[in-house]
PDB file of C-alpha atoms in Angstrom:
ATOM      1  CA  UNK E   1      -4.198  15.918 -11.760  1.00 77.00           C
ATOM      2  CA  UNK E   2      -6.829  15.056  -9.666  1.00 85.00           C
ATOM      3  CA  UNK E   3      -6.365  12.201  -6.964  1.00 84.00           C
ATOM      4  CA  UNK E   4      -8.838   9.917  -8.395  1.00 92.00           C
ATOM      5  CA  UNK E   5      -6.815  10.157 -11.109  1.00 96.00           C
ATOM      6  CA  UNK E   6      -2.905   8.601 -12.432  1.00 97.00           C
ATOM      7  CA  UNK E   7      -0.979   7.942 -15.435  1.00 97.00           C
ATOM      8  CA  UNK E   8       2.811   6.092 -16.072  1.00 97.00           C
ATOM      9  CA  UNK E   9       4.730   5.741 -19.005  1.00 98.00           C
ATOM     10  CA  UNK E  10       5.887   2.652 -20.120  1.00 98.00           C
ATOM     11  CA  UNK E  11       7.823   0.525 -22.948  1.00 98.00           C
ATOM     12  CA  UNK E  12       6.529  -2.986 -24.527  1.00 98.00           C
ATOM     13  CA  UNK E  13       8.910  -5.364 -23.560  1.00 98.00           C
ATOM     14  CA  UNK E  14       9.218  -8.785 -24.910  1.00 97.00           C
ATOM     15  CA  UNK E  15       7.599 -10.998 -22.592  1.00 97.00           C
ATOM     16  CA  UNK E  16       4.744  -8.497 -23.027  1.00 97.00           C
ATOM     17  CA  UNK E  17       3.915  -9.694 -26.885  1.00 97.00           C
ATOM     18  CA  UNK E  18       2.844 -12.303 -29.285  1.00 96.00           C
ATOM     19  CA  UNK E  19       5.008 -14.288 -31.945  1.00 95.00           C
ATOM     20  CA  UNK E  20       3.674 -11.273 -34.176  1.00 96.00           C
ATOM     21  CA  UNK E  21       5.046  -8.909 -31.797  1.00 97.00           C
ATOM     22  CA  UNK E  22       1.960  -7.174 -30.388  1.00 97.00           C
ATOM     23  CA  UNK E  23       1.080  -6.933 -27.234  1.00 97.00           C
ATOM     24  CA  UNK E  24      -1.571  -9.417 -25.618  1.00 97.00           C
ATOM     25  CA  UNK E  25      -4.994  -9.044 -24.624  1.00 97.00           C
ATOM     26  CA  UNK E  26      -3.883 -10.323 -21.117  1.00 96.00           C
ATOM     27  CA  UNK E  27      -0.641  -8.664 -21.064  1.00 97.00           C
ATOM     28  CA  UNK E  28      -3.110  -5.254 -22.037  1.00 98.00           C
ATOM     29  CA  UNK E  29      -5.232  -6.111 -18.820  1.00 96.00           C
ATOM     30  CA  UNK E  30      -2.544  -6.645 -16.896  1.00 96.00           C
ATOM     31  CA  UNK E  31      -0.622  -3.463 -17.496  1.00 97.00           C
ATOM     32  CA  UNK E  32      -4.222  -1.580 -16.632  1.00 97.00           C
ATOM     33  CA  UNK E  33      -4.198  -3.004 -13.137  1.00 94.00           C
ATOM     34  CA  UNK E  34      -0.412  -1.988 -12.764  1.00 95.00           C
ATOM     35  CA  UNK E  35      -1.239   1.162 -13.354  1.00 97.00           C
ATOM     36  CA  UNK E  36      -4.190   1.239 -10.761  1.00 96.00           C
ATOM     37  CA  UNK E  37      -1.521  -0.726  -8.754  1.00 94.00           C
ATOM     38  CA  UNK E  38       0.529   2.217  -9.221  1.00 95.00           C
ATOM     39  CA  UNK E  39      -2.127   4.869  -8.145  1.00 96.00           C
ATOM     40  CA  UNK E  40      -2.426   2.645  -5.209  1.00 94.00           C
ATOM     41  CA  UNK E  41       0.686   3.275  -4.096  1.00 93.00           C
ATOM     42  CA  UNK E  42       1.167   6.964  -4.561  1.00 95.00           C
ATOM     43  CA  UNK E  43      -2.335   6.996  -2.278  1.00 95.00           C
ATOM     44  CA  UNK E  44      -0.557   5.165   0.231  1.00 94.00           C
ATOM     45  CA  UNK E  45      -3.214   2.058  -0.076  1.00 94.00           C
ATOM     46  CA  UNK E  46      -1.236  -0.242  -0.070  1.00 90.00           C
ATOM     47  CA  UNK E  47      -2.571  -3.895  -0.397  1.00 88.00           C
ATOM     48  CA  UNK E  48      -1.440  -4.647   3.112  1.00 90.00           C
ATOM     49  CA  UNK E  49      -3.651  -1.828   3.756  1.00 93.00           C
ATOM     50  CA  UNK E  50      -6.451  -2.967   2.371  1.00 92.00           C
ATOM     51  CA  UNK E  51      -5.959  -6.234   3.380  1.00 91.00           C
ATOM     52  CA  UNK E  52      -6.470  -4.809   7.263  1.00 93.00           C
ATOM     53  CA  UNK E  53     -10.253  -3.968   6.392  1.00 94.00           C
ATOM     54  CA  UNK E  54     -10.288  -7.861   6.252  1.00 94.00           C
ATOM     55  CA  UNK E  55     -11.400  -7.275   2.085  1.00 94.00           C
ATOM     56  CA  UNK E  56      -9.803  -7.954  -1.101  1.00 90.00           C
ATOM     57  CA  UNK E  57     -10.286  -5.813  -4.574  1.00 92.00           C
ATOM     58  CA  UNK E  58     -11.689  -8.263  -7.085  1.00 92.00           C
ATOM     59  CA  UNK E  59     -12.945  -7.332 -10.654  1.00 95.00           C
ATOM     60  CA  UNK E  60     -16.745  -8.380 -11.812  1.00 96.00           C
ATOM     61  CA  UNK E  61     -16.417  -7.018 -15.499  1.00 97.00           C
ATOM     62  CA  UNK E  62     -14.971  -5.465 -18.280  1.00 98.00           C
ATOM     63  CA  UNK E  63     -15.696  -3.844 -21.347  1.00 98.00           C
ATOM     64  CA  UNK E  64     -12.961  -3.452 -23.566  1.00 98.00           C
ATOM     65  CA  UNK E  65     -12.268  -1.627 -26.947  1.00 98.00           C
ATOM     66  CA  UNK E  66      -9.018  -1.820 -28.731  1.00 98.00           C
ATOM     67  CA  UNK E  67      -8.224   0.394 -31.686  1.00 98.00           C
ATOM     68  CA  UNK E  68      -4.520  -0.797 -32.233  1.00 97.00           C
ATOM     69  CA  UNK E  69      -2.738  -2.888 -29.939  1.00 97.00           C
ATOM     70  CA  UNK E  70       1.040  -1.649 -29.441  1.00 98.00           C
ATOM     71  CA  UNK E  71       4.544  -3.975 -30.630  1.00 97.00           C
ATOM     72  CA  UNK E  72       7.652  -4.466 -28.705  1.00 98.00           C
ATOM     73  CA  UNK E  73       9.716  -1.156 -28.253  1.00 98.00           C
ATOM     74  CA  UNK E  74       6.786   0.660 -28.463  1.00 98.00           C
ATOM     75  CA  UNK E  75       6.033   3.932 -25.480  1.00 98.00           C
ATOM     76  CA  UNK E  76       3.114   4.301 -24.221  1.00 98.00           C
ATOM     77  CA  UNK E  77       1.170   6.157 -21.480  1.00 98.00           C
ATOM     78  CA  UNK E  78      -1.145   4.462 -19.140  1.00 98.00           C
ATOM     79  CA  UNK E  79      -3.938   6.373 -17.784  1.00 98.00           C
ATOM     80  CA  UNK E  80      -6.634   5.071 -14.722  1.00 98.00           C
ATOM     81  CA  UNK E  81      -9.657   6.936 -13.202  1.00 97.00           C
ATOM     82  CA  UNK E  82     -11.638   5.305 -10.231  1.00 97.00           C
ATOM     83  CA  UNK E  83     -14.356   7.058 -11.213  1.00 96.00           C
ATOM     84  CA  UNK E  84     -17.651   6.456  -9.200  1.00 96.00           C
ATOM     85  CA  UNK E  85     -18.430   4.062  -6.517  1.00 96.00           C
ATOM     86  CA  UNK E  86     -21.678   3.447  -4.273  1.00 96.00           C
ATOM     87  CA  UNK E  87     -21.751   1.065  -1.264  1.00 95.00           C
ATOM     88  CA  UNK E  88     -20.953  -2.281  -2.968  1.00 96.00           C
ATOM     89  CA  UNK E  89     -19.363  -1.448  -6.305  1.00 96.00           C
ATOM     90  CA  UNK E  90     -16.011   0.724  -7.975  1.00 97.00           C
ATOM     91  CA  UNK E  91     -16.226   2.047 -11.647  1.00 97.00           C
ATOM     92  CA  UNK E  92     -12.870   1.960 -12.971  1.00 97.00           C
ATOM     93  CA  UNK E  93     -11.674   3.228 -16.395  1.00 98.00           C
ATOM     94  CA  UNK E  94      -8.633   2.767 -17.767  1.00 98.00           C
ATOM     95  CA  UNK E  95      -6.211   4.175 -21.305  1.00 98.00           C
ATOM     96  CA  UNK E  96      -3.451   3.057 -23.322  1.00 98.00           C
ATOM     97  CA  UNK E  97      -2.219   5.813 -25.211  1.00 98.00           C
ATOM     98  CA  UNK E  98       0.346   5.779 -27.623  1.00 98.00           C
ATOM     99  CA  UNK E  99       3.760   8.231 -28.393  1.00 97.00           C
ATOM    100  CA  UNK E 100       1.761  10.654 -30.530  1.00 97.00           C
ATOM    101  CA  UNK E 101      -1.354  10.804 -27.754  1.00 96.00           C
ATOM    102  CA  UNK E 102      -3.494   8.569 -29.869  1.00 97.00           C
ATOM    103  CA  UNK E 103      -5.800   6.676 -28.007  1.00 98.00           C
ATOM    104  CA  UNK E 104      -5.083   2.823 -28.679  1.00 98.00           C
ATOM    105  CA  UNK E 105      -7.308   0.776 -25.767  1.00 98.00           C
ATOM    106  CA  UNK E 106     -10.216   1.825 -23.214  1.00 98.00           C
ATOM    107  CA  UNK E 107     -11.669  -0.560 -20.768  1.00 98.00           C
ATOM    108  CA  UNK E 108     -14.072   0.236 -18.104  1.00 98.00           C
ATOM    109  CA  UNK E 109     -14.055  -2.555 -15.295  1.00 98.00           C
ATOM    110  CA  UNK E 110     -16.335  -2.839 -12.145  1.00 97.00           C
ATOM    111  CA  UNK E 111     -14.740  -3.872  -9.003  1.00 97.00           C
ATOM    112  CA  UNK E 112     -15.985  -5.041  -5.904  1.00 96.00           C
ATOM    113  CA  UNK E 113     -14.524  -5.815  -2.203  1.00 95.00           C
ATOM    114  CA  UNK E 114     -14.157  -9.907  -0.795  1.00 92.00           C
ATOM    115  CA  UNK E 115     -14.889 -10.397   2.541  1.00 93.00           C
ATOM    116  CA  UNK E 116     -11.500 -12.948   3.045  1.00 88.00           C
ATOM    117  CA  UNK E 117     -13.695 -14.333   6.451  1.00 90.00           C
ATOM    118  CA  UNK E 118     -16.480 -15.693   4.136  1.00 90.00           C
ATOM    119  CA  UNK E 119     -15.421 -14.874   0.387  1.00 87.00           C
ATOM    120  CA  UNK E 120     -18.232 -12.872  -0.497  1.00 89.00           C
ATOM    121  CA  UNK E 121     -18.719  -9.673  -1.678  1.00 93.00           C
ATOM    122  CA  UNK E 122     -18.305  -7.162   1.421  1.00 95.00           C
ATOM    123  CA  UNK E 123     -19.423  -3.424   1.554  1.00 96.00           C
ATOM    124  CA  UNK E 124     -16.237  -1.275   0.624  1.00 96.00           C
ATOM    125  CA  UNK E 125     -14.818   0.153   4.041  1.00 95.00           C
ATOM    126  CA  UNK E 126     -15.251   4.143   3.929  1.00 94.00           C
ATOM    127  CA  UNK E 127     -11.213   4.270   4.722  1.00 95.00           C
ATOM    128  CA  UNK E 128      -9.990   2.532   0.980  1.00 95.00           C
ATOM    129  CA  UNK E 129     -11.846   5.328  -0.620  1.00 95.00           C
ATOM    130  CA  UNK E 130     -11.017   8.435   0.644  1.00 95.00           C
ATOM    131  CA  UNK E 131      -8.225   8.638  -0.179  1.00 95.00           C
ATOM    132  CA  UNK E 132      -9.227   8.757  -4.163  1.00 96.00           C
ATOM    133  CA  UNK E 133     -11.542  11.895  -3.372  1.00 95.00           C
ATOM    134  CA  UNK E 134     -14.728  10.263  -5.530  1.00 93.00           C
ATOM    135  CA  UNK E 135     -18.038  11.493  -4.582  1.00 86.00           C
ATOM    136  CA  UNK E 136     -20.335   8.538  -4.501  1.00 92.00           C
ATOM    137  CA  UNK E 137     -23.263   8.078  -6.083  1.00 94.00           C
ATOM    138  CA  UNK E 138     -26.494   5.561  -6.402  1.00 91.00           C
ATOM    139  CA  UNK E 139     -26.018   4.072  -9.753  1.00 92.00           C
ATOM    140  CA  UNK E 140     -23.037   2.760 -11.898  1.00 94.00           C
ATOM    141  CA  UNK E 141     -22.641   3.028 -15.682  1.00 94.00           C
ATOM    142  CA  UNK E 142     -23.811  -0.593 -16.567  1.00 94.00           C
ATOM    143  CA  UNK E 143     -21.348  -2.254 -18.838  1.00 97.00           C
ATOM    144  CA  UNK E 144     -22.558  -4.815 -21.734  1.00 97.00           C
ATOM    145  CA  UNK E 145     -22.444  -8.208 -20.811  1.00 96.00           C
ATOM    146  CA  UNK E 146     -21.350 -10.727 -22.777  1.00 97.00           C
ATOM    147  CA  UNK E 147     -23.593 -12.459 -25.585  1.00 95.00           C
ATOM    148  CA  UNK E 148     -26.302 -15.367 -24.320  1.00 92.00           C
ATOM    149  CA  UNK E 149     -24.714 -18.405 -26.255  1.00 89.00           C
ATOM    150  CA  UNK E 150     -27.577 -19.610 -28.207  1.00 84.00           C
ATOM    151  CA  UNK E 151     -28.674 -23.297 -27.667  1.00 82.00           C
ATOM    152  CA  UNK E 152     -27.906 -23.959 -31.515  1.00 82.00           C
ATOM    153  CA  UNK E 153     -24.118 -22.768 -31.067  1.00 84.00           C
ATOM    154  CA  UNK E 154     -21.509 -25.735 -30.762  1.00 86.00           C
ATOM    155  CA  UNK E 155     -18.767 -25.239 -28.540  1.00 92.00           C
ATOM    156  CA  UNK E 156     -15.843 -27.002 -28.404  1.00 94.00           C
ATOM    157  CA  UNK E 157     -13.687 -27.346 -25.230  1.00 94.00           C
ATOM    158  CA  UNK E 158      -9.755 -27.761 -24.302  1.00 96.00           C
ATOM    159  CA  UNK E 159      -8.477 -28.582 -20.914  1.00 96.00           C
ATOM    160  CA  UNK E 160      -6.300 -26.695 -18.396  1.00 96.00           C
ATOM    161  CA  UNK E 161      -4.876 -27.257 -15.032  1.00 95.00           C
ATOM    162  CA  UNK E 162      -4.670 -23.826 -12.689  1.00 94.00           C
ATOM    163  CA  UNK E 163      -0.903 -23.813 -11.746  1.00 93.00           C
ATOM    164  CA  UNK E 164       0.534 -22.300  -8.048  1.00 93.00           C
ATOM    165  CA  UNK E 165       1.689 -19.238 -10.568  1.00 93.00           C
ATOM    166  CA  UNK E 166      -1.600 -18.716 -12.098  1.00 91.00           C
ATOM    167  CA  UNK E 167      -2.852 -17.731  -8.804  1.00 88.00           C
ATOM    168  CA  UNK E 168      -2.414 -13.885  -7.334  1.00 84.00           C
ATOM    169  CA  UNK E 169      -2.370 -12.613  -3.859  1.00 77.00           C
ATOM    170  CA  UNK E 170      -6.384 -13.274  -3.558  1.00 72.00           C
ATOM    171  CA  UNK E 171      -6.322 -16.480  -3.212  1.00 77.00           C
ATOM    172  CA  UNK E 172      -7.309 -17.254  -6.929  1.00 78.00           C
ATOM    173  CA  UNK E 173      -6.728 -16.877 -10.521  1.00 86.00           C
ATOM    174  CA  UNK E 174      -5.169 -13.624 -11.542  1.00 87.00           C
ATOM    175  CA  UNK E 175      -8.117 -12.284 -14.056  1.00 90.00           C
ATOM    176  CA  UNK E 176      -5.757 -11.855 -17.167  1.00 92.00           C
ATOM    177  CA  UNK E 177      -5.310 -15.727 -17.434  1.00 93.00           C
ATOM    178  CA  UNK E 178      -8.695 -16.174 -18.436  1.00 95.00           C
ATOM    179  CA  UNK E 179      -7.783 -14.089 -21.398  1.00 96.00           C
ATOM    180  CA  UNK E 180      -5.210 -16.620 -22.203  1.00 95.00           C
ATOM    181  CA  UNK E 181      -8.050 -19.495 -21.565  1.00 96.00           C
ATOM    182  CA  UNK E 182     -10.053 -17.798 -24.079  1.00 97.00           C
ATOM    183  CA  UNK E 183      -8.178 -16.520 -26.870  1.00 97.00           C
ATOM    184  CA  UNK E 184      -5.474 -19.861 -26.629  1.00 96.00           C
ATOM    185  CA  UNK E 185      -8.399 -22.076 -27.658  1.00 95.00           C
ATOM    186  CA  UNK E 186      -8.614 -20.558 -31.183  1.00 95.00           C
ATOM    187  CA  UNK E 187      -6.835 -21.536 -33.906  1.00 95.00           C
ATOM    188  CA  UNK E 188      -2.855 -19.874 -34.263  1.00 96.00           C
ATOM    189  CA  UNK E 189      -3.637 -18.652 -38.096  1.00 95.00           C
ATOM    190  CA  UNK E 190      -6.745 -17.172 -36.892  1.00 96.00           C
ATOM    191  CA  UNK E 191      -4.900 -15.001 -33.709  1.00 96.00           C
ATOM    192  CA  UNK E 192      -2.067 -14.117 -36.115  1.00 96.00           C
ATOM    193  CA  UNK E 193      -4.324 -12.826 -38.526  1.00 95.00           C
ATOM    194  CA  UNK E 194      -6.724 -10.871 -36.309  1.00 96.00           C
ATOM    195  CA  UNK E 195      -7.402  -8.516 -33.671  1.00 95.00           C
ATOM    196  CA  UNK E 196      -9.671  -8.332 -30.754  1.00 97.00           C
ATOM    197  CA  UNK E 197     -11.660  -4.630 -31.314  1.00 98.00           C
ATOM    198  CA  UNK E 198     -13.932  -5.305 -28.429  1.00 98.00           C
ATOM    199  CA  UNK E 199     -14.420  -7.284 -25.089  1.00 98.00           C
ATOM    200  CA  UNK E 200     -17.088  -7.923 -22.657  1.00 98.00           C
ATOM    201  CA  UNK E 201     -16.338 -10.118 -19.907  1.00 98.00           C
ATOM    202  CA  UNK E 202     -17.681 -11.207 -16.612  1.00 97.00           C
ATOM    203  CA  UNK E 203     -15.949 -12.982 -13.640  1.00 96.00           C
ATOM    204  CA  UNK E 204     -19.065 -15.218 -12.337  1.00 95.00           C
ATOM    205  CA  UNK E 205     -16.903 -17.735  -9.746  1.00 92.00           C
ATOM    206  CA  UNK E 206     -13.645 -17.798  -7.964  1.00 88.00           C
ATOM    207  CA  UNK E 207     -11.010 -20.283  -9.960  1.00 91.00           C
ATOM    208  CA  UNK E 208      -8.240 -21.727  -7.241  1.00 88.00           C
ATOM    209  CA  UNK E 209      -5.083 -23.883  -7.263  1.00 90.00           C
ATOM    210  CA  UNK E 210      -5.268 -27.035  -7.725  1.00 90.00           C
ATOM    211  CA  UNK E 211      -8.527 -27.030 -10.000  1.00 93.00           C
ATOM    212  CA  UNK E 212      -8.522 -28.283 -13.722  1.00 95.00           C
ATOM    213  CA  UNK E 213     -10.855 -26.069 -16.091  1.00 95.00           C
ATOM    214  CA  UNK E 214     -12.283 -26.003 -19.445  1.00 97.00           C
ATOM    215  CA  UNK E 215     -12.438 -23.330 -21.951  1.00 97.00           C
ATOM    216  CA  UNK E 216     -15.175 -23.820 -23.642  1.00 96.00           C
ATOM    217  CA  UNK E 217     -15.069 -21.428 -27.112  1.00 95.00           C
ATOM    218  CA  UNK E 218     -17.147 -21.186 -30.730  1.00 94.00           C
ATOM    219  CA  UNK E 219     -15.267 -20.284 -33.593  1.00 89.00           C
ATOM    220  CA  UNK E 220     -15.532 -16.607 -34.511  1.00 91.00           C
ATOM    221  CA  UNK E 221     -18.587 -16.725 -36.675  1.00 89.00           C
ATOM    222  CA  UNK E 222     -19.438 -14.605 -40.190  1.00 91.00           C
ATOM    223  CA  UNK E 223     -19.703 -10.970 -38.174  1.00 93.00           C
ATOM    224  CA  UNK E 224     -16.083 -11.860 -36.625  1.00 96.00           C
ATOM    225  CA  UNK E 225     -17.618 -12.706 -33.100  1.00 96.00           C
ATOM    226  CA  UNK E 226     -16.403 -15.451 -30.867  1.00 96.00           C
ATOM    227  CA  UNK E 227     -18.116 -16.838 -27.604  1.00 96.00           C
ATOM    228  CA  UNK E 228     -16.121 -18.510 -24.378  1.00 97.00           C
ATOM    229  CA  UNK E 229     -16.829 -19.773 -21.150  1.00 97.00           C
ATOM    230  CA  UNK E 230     -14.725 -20.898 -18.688  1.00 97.00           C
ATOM    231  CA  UNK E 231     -16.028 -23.867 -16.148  1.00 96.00           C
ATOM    232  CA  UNK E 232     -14.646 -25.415 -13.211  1.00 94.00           C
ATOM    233  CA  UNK E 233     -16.705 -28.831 -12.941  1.00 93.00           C
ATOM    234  CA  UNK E 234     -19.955 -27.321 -14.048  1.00 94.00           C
ATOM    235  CA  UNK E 235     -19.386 -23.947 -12.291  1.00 96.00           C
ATOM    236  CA  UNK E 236     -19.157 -21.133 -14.747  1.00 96.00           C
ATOM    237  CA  UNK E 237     -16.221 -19.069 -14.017  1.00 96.00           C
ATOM    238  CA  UNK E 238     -16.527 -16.785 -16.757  1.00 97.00           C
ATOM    239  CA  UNK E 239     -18.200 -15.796 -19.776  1.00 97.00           C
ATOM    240  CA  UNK E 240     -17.046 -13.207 -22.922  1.00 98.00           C
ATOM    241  CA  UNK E 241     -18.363 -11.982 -26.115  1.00 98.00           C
ATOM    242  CA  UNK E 242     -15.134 -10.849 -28.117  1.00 98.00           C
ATOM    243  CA  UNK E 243     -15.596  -9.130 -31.500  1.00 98.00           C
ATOM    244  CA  UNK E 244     -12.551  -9.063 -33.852  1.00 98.00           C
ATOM    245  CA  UNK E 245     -11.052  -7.428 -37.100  1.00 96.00           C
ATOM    246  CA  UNK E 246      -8.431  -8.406 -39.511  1.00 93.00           C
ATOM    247  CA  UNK E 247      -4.929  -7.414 -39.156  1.00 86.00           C
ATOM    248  CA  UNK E 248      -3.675  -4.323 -41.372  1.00 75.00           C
TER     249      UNK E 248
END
């Protein structure tokens, strides 16, 4: 296997699931960075490492597609690839593969580093790199961005305070929570019911402790679409387009 390259097994636990027993979008996003976490670590870059370039990783976007999202019990492989980079950004692609190889999530994310002096995004120090053996190169694959939400949509909004545990080792909101933001604003027969099939989301703001946001969400609409933004005051935080299908 190449360096740029890792996979893991793992089992769906529990805490990992729904009340339907599937696994979560967050909890999906959130076993993606482990496994990156995980390459990390067997490429001795550590975050203490990182952290010593005076830079954080943070994530700018995703694009998601989920074909079937895995239940409790279940084994699975996760895969990671940090594919391409150029001076200020990291292409990241990720896998969830089931038992029998089949291919059951794919999510391409684009990561940049944080200056911690000045929390802005910093050129990527030559040294966090290398080890991953990825030839740069001058232009990313661009991801889709999430939908413009037309003036005509209406968009309802429900409240939530950013707890000490919400917050990773950044400085702000772990990404998958905005996930929960999102999707916890729809209606519980409508989640039970469905599936996301495909995500595009972008991080526009930092969210910190202390800070009470609102997720801000139209009801899926005739094609099975659903629109969210996340503010803090009237700072967007976040914006996603999420597409869905009907449960089997």
């Amino acid at each position: 296997m190449a360096a740029n390259e890792f996979s893991t097994t793992h089992r769906i636990v529990y805490y990992e699931v729904d009340d339907t027993g599937h696994l979560t979008l967050a909890m999906l996003m959130n076993l993606f960075v482990l496994v990156s976490e995980d390459q990390n670590a067997a490429l001795a870059l550590s975050t203490d490492f990182v952290q010593s370039h005076g830079v954080g990783w943070v994530v700018t976007q995703y694009h998601i597609q989920v074909t079937a999202l895995p239940q409790t019990g279940d084994q699975v492989t996760l895969k990671t690839r940090a594919t391409a980079y150029n001076k200020y950004f990291a292409y990241r692609e990720y896998w969830l593969v089931d038992a029998a190889g089949n291919e059951l999530a794919y999510a391409e994310g684009i990561w940049v580093t944080m200056s911690y002096a000045n929390r802005k995004i910093a050129a990527i120090p030559a040294e966090i790199m290398a080890p991953y053996q990825t030839e740069p190169v001058v232009r990313l694959p661009r991801l889709p961005r999430p939908d413009r939400v037309a003036d005509d949509v209406t968009m309802a909004e429900k409240p939530y305070a950013v707890r000490y545990f919400d917050i990773d080792n950044n400085g702000h909101v772990n990404n998958a929570h905005y996930f929960d933001w999102m999707l916890d604003a729809l209606p519980a027969d409508f989640l039970r019911g469905h599936q996301p099939t495909d995500i595009r989301i972008r991080y526009e703001n930092e969210v910190k402790y202390g800070q009470t946001i609102t997720s801000d969400y139209a009801q899926p609409d005739e094609n099975l679409t659903s629109q969210h933004l996340i503010h803090s005051g009237d700072v967007l935080a976040a914006n996603a387009t999420i597409k869905w299908q009907k449960k089997a």
